[in-house]
């Protein structure tokens, strides 16, 4: 099959539809890609860049190009092209998330355990948020530190406070405390880690990628969508699994294998995350759009003065 003129950046699935985005994110969040060595990822990047330059190596098949693009999207930042750290990649969300979430759901009864696992979870989240930020808006080491401290404090205060408050509540209510803490921390962690975008705006372009300026309103929309996606990602496992465990633990055989409860929860969380990571990432388009009429007055006037009514929408990478 002739591959001359092959557009490797053209989406394989329709990104304007939810199911198209689900297929795309199932593809790039494949946890098996996290096991590949950096040398293999660099080879994939080289092939993608060669294809973009119009120089496809002889004998290369379309399937090889699609696989190279899969590896590239899973491991390299869409804004900078730099290889992302392993733990922060979305392809590591299932193995990393299942281990930490399973532990949080198992060790929720004592304050020291709550503090430790919430700290581990927020450290993981902070790295994921930083790795998947919109890299066009730089953030200083001090701002990263403040964001990490604030989000971790929020999670700990929420978890410990609710843990103490629910001592006399039904057991199931106490099992849901980790989710409330995680959701609360996400509402703080992500905006704090991306505060530069909120303060100075996020870079917006026209449909052809021509930069039009920076918008704070666009940043607020993108970050809000990311927060909702992250909470949705965690919700089924952290809400439904406690109900399942609450019922299972009433059986005698479960009471004899308490040492297996944590591994069981880790595996069950993994089953939820295999589906929820791509589904949650797909709730909103990666390339977010906003009507020019909804932008800040000064940016809107700048666009209208230069382009008239030719530009009706601006586009930006909302991050993950």
Coordinates of C-alpha atoms in Angstrom, one line a residue:
X1 CA 0.0 0.0 0.0
X2 CA 1.4 3.4 -1.0
X3 CA 2.0 5.6 2.0
X4 CA 3.2 8.8 0.3
X5 CA 1.3 11.8 1.8
X6 CA 0.2 9.7 4.8
X7 CA -1.0 12.2 7.5
X8 CA 0.2 10.6 10.7
X9 CA -1.5 13.3 12.9
X10 CA -4.9 12.7 11.4
X11 CA -7.0 11.1 14.1
X12 CA -7.8 7.4 13.5
X13 CA -11.2 8.0 15.2
X14 CA -13.6 10.9 15.1
X15 CA -12.5 13.1 18.0
X16 CA -15.8 15.1 17.8
X17 CA -17.7 12.1 19.1
X18 CA -17.5 10.5 22.6
X19 CA -17.0 7.0 21.2
X20 CA -14.3 8.2 18.9
X21 CA -12.4 9.7 21.8
X22 CA -13.0 6.6 23.9
X23 CA -11.3 4.4 21.2
X24 CA -8.5 7.0 21.0
X25 CA -7.8 7.0 24.7
X26 CA -8.1 3.2 25.0
X27 CA -5.3 3.1 22.5
X28 CA -2.9 5.6 24.1
X29 CA -3.6 4.6 27.8
X30 CA -2.7 1.0 27.1
X31 CA -0.6 0.1 30.2
X32 CA 1.6 -2.2 28.2
X33 CA 3.2 0.8 26.6
X34 CA 4.6 1.8 30.0
X35 CA 6.7 -1.3 30.0
X36 CA 8.6 -0.4 26.8
X37 CA 12.2 0.9 27.1
X38 CA 13.0 4.5 26.2
X39 CA 14.9 3.4 23.2
X40 CA 11.8 1.9 21.7
X41 CA 9.8 5.0 22.4
X42 CA 12.5 7.2 20.8
X43 CA 12.4 4.9 17.7
X44 CA 8.6 5.5 17.5
X45 CA 9.2 9.3 17.9
X46 CA 11.8 9.3 15.1
X47 CA 9.4 7.4 12.8
X48 CA 6.6 9.9 13.6
X49 CA 8.8 12.9 12.9
X50 CA 10.1 11.3 9.6
X51 CA 6.5 10.8 8.5
X52 CA 5.7 14.4 9.3
X53 CA 8.7 15.5 7.2
X54 CA 7.3 13.4 4.3
X55 CA 10.1 10.8 4.5
X56 CA 8.7 7.4 5.3
X57 CA 11.3 4.6 5.5
X58 CA 10.9 2.0 2.7
X59 CA 9.0 -1.0 3.7
X60 CA 7.1 0.7 6.5
X61 CA 3.5 -0.4 6.8
X62 CA 0.5 1.7 7.8
X63 CA 0.0 -0.5 10.9
X64 CA 3.6 0.3 11.9
X65 CA 2.9 4.0 11.5
X66 CA -0.2 3.8 13.6
X67 CA 1.6 1.9 16.3
X68 CA 4.5 4.4 16.3
X69 CA 1.9 7.2 16.7
X70 CA 0.3 5.3 19.6
X71 CA 3.6 5.1 21.4
X72 CA 4.3 8.7 20.7
X73 CA 1.0 9.9 22.0
X74 CA 1.3 7.8 25.1
X75 CA 4.8 8.9 26.1
X76 CA 5.5 12.3 24.6
X77 CA 4.0 15.6 25.6
X78 CA 1.6 17.1 22.9
X79 CA 2.9 20.6 23.4
X80 CA 6.7 20.1 23.8
X81 CA 7.4 16.7 22.2
X82 CA 9.5 15.9 25.2
X83 CA 9.3 12.4 26.7
X84 CA 7.1 12.4 29.8
X85 CA 8.2 10.8 33.1
X86 CA 6.8 7.3 33.4
X87 CA 4.7 7.7 36.5
X88 CA 3.0 10.8 35.2
X89 CA 1.8 9.2 31.9
X90 CA -1.8 8.3 31.4
X91 CA -0.6 4.8 30.4
X92 CA 0.6 4.4 34.0
X93 CA -2.8 5.5 35.5
X94 CA -4.1 1.9 35.8
X95 CA -1.1 0.2 37.6
X96 CA -0.3 3.3 39.7
X97 CA -3.9 4.2 40.5
X98 CA -5.0 0.6 41.3
X99 CA -2.2 0.1 43.8
X100 CA -2.8 3.4 45.6
X101 CA -6.6 3.5 45.5
X102 CA -6.8 -0.1 46.7
X103 CA -4.6 0.7 49.7
X104 CA -6.7 3.8 50.5
X105 CA -9.9 1.8 50.4
X106 CA -8.4 -1.0 52.6
X107 CA -6.5 1.1 55.2
X108 CA -9.1 3.8 56.1
X109 CA -9.8 3.0 59.7
X110 CA -6.8 4.5 61.5
X111 CA -5.6 8.1 61.2
X112 CA -1.9 7.2 60.6
X113 CA -2.9 4.9 57.7
X114 CA -5.2 7.6 56.3
X115 CA -2.5 10.3 56.5
X116 CA 0.1 8.1 54.8
X117 CA -2.0 6.8 51.9
X118 CA -3.5 10.2 51.2
X119 CA 0.0 11.7 51.1
X120 CA 1.1 9.0 48.7
X121 CA -2.0 9.6 46.5
X122 CA -1.5 13.3 46.4
X123 CA 2.2 13.0 45.5
X124 CA 1.1 10.7 42.6
X125 CA -1.6 13.1 41.5
X126 CA 0.7 16.1 41.7
X127 CA 3.2 14.4 39.4
X128 CA 0.4 13.3 37.0
X129 CA -1.0 16.9 36.9
X130 CA 2.3 18.5 36.3
X131 CA 3.2 16.0 33.6
X132 CA -0.1 16.5 31.7
X133 CA -0.3 20.3 32.1
X134 CA -0.5 22.6 29.1
X135 CA 3.2 23.1 28.7
X136 CA 2.7 26.5 26.9
X137 CA 2.2 28.0 30.4
X138 CA 5.4 27.5 32.5
X139 CA 5.3 27.0 36.2
X140 CA 8.0 27.7 38.8
X141 CA 9.4 25.3 41.3
X142 CA 7.9 27.5 44.1
X143 CA 4.4 27.3 42.5
X144 CA 4.7 23.6 42.2
X145 CA 5.6 23.3 45.9
X146 CA 2.7 25.5 47.0
X147 CA 0.3 23.5 44.8
X148 CA 1.6 20.2 46.2
X149 CA 1.4 21.4 49.8
X150 CA -2.1 22.9 49.4
X151 CA -3.6 19.9 47.7
X152 CA -2.0 17.4 50.2
X153 CA -3.2 19.5 53.2
X154 CA -6.7 19.6 51.7
X155 CA -6.8 15.9 51.3
X156 CA -5.4 15.2 54.8
X157 CA -7.7 17.7 56.5
X158 CA -10.7 16.3 54.7
X159 CA -9.8 12.6 55.2
X160 CA -8.8 12.9 58.8
X161 CA -11.7 15.2 59.7
X162 CA -14.3 12.9 58.1
X163 CA -12.6 9.9 59.5
X164 CA -13.0 11.2 63.0
X165 CA -16.5 12.5 62.3
X166 CA -17.8 9.2 60.9
X167 CA -16.6 7.0 63.8
X168 CA -20.2 6.6 64.9
X169 CA -21.6 6.6 61.4
X170 CA -22.6 3.4 59.5
X171 CA -19.4 1.5 58.3
X172 CA -20.2 2.1 54.6
X173 CA -20.1 5.9 55.2
X174 CA -16.6 5.6 56.6
X175 CA -15.5 3.6 53.5
X176 CA -16.5 6.5 51.3
X177 CA -14.3 9.0 53.1
X178 CA -11.3 8.3 50.8
X179 CA -13.3 9.3 47.7
X180 CA -14.5 12.5 49.3
X181 CA -10.9 13.4 50.2
X182 CA -9.6 12.5 46.7
X183 CA -12.4 14.5 45.0
X184 CA -11.8 17.5 47.3
X185 CA -8.0 17.4 46.7
X186 CA -8.5 17.2 42.9
X187 CA -10.5 20.4 43.0
X188 CA -7.5 22.1 44.6
X189 CA -4.5 20.2 43.2
X190 CA -5.2 20.7 39.5
X191 CA -6.1 24.4 39.5
X192 CA -3.1 25.1 41.8
X193 CA -0.7 23.1 39.6
X194 CA -2.0 25.1 36.6
X195 CA -2.3 28.4 38.3
X196 CA -0.2 30.2 35.6
X197 CA -2.9 29.5 33.1
X198 CA -5.6 30.9 35.4
X199 CA -3.5 34.0 36.1
X200 CA -2.0 34.7 32.7
X201 CA -4.3 32.8 30.4
X202 CA -3.8 29.8 28.1
X203 CA -2.6 30.0 24.6
X204 CA -5.5 29.9 22.1
X205 CA -5.3 29.4 18.3
X206 CA -7.6 29.4 15.3
X207 CA -8.6 26.2 13.6
X208 CA -5.3 26.3 11.6
X209 CA -3.1 26.5 14.7
X210 CA -2.3 30.2 14.3
X211 CA -1.8 31.7 17.8
X212 CA -4.3 34.4 18.7
X213 CA -3.4 35.3 22.2
X214 CA -3.9 34.1 25.8
X215 CA -7.3 33.6 27.5
X216 CA -8.0 33.2 31.2
X217 CA -11.6 32.2 30.5
X218 CA -10.4 29.4 28.2
X219 CA -8.0 28.2 30.9
X220 CA -10.9 28.1 33.5
X221 CA -13.0 26.1 31.1
X222 CA -10.2 23.6 30.3
X223 CA -9.2 23.1 33.9
X224 CA -12.8 22.6 35.1
X225 CA -13.2 19.9 32.5
X226 CA -10.0 18.2 33.7
X227 CA -11.2 18.3 37.3
X228 CA -14.5 16.7 36.3
X229 CA -12.7 14.0 34.3
X230 CA -10.4 13.1 37.2
X231 CA -13.2 12.9 39.7
X232 CA -15.2 10.8 37.2
X233 CA -12.2 8.5 36.7
X234 CA -12.0 7.7 40.5
X235 CA -15.7 7.7 41.3
X236 CA -17.0 4.2 40.2
X237 CA -14.2 2.3 41.9
X238 CA -14.2 4.3 45.1
X239 CA -18.0 4.4 45.4
X240 CA -19.1 1.0 44.2
X241 CA -16.2 -1.1 45.5
X242 CA -16.8 -0.2 49.2
X243 CA -20.4 -1.5 48.7
X244 CA -19.1 -4.8 47.3
X245 CA -16.5 -5.2 50.1
X246 CA -19.0 -4.3 52.7
X247 CA -21.3 -7.2 51.6
X248 CA -18.5 -9.7 50.9
X249 CA -16.9 -9.2 54.4
X250 CA -20.1 -10.6 56.0
X251 CA -19.3 -14.1 54.6
X252 CA -17.3 -16.4 56.8
X253 CA -14.8 -17.3 54.1
X254 CA -13.9 -13.6 53.7
X255 CA -13.4 -13.3 57.4
X256 CA -10.8 -16.1 57.2
X257 CA -8.7 -14.4 54.5
X258 CA -8.4 -10.8 55.7
X259 CA -4.8 -10.7 54.5
X260 CA -6.2 -11.0 51.0
X261 CA -8.6 -8.1 51.2
X262 CA -6.1 -5.5 50.1
X263 CA -4.8 -7.4 47.0
X264 CA -8.5 -8.1 46.1
X265 CA -9.3 -4.4 46.3
X266 CA -6.3 -3.5 44.3
X267 CA -7.2 -6.0 41.5
X268 CA -10.9 -4.8 41.5
X269 CA -9.9 -1.2 41.3
X270 CA -7.7 -2.1 38.4
X271 CA -10.7 -3.6 36.6
X272 CA -12.6 -0.3 37.1
X273 CA -9.7 1.8 36.0
X274 CA -9.0 -0.1 32.8
X275 CA -12.3 1.2 31.6
X276 CA -12.6 4.5 33.5
X277 CA -9.3 6.0 32.6
X278 CA -10.1 6.2 28.8
X279 CA -13.8 6.9 29.4
X280 CA -13.0 9.8 31.8
X281 CA -10.3 11.2 29.5
X282 CA -12.9 11.1 26.7
X283 CA -15.6 13.1 28.4
X284 CA -14.4 16.3 26.8
X285 CA -12.3 16.9 23.6
X286 CA -8.6 17.2 24.1
X287 CA -8.6 20.2 21.8
X288 CA -11.1 22.3 23.6
X289 CA -12.9 25.1 21.8
X290 CA -14.6 28.4 22.9
X291 CA -16.6 30.9 21.0
X292 CA -14.8 34.2 20.4
X293 CA -17.9 36.0 21.9
X294 CA -17.2 34.3 25.3
X295 CA -13.6 35.5 25.5
X296 CA -12.3 38.4 27.5
X297 CA -13.3 41.7 25.9
X298 CA -9.7 42.8 25.1
X299 CA -8.8 39.5 23.4
X300 CA -12.2 39.4 21.6
X301 CA -11.6 42.9 20.3
X302 CA -8.1 42.0 19.2
X303 CA -9.3 39.0 17.2
X304 CA -12.2 40.9 15.6
X305 CA -10.0 43.8 14.6
X306 CA -7.5 41.5 12.8
X307 CA -9.8 38.8 11.4
X308 CA -13.3 40.3 11.4
X309 CA -15.9 37.5 11.6
X310 CA -13.7 34.9 9.9
X311 CA -12.7 33.5 13.3
X312 CA -15.7 32.4 15.3
X313 CA -14.0 29.9 17.7
X314 CA -10.6 29.6 19.3
X315 CA -9.0 26.3 20.2
X316 CA -6.6 25.2 23.0
X317 CA -5.2 22.0 24.6
X318 CA -7.0 21.6 27.8
X319 CA -4.5 19.1 29.1
X320 CA -5.3 15.8 30.9

